[in-house]
C-alpha positions as a Python dict, from the first residue, in 0.01 Angstrom:
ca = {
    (1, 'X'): (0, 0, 0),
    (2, 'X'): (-320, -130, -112),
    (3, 'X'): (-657, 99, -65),
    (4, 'X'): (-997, -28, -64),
    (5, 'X'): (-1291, 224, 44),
    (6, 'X'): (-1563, 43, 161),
    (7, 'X'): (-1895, 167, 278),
    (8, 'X'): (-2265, 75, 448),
    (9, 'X'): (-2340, -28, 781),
    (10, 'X'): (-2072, -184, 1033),
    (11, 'X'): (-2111, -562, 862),
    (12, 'X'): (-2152, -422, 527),
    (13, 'X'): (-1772, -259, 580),
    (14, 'X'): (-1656, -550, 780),
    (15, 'X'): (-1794, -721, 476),
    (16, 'X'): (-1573, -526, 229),
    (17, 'X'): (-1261, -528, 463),
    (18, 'X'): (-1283, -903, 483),
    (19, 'X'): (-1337, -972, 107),
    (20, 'X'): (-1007, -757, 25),
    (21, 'X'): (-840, -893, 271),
    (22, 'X'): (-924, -1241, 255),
    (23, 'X'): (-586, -1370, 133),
    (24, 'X'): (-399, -1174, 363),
    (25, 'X'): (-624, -1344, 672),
    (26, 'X'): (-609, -1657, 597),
    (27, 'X'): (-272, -1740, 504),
    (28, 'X'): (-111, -1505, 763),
    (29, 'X'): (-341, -1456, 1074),
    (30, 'X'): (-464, -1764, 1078),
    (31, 'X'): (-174, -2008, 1037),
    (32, 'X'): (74, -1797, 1262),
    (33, 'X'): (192, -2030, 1575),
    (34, 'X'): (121, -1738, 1790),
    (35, 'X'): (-225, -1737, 1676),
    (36, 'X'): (-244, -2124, 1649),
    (37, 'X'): (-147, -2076, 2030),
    (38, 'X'): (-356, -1867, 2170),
    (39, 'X'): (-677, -2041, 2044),
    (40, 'X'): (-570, -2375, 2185),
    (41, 'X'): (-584, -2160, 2514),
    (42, 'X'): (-882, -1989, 2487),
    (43, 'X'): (-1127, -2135, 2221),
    (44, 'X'): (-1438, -2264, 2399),
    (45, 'X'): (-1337, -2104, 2737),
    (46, 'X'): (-1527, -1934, 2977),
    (47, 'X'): (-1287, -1627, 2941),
    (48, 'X'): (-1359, -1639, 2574),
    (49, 'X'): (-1773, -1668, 2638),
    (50, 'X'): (-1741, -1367, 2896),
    (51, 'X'): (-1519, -1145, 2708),
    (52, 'X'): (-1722, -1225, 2371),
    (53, 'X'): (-2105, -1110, 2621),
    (54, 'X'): (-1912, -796, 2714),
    (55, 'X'): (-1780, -722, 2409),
    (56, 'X'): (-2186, -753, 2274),
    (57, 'X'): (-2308, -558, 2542),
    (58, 'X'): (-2051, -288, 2525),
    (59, 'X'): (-1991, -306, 2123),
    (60, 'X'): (-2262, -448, 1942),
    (61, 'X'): (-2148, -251, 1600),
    (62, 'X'): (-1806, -353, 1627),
    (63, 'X'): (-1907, -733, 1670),
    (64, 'X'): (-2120, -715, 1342),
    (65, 'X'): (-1797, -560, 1154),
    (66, 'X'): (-1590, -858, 1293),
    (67, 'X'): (-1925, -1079, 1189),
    (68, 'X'): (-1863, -914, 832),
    (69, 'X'): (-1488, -930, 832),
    (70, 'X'): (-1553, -1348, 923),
    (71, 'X'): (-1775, -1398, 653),
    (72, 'X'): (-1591, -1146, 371),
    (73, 'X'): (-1260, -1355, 461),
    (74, 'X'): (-1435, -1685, 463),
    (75, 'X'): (-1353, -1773, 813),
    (76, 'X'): (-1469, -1802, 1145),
    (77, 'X'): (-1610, -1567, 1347),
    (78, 'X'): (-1387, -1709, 1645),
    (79, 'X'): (-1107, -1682, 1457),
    (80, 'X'): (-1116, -1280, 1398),
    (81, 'X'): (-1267, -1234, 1746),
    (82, 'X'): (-972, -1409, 1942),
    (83, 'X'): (-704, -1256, 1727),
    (84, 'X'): (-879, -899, 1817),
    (85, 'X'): (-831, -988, 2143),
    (86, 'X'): (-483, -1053, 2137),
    (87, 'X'): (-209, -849, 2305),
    (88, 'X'): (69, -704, 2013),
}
């Protein structure tokens, strides 16, 4: 198992996580039909827009690691919001 060690403030190590991971979110996270699914259902939606102002209200530090973890991978920030959302 790979180790990073990453360090700063919460987009600074979302930063790191999402630079080392990068590969890994893309071609898996991403591109997996249960993902694919899920964001036809909720992208755009109201759910989505009320669950995303809660989730700033609530968790403002772990929204700027997810910001950081979007912009280390090179994706969008939707895209590792919704699939933190998920159920497993």
């Amino acid at each position: 198992m790979k180790s990073i060690e990453v360090a700063g403030d919460a987009y600074q190590v979302g930063r790191g996580l999402g630079e080392a991971a990068a590969r890994a979110i893309r071609e898996t996270v991403v591109n997996v039909e249960r993902y694919r699914a899920l964001k036809r259902d909720w992208s755009g939606s109201d759910r989505l827009m009320a669950l995303l102002s809660a989730a700033r209200q609530a968790y403002p530090e772990f929204l700027r690691e997810i910001e950081g973890i979007a912009h280390g991978a090179g994706v969008d920030f939707d895209d590792i919001f919704l699939w933190n959302c998920r159920g497993d």
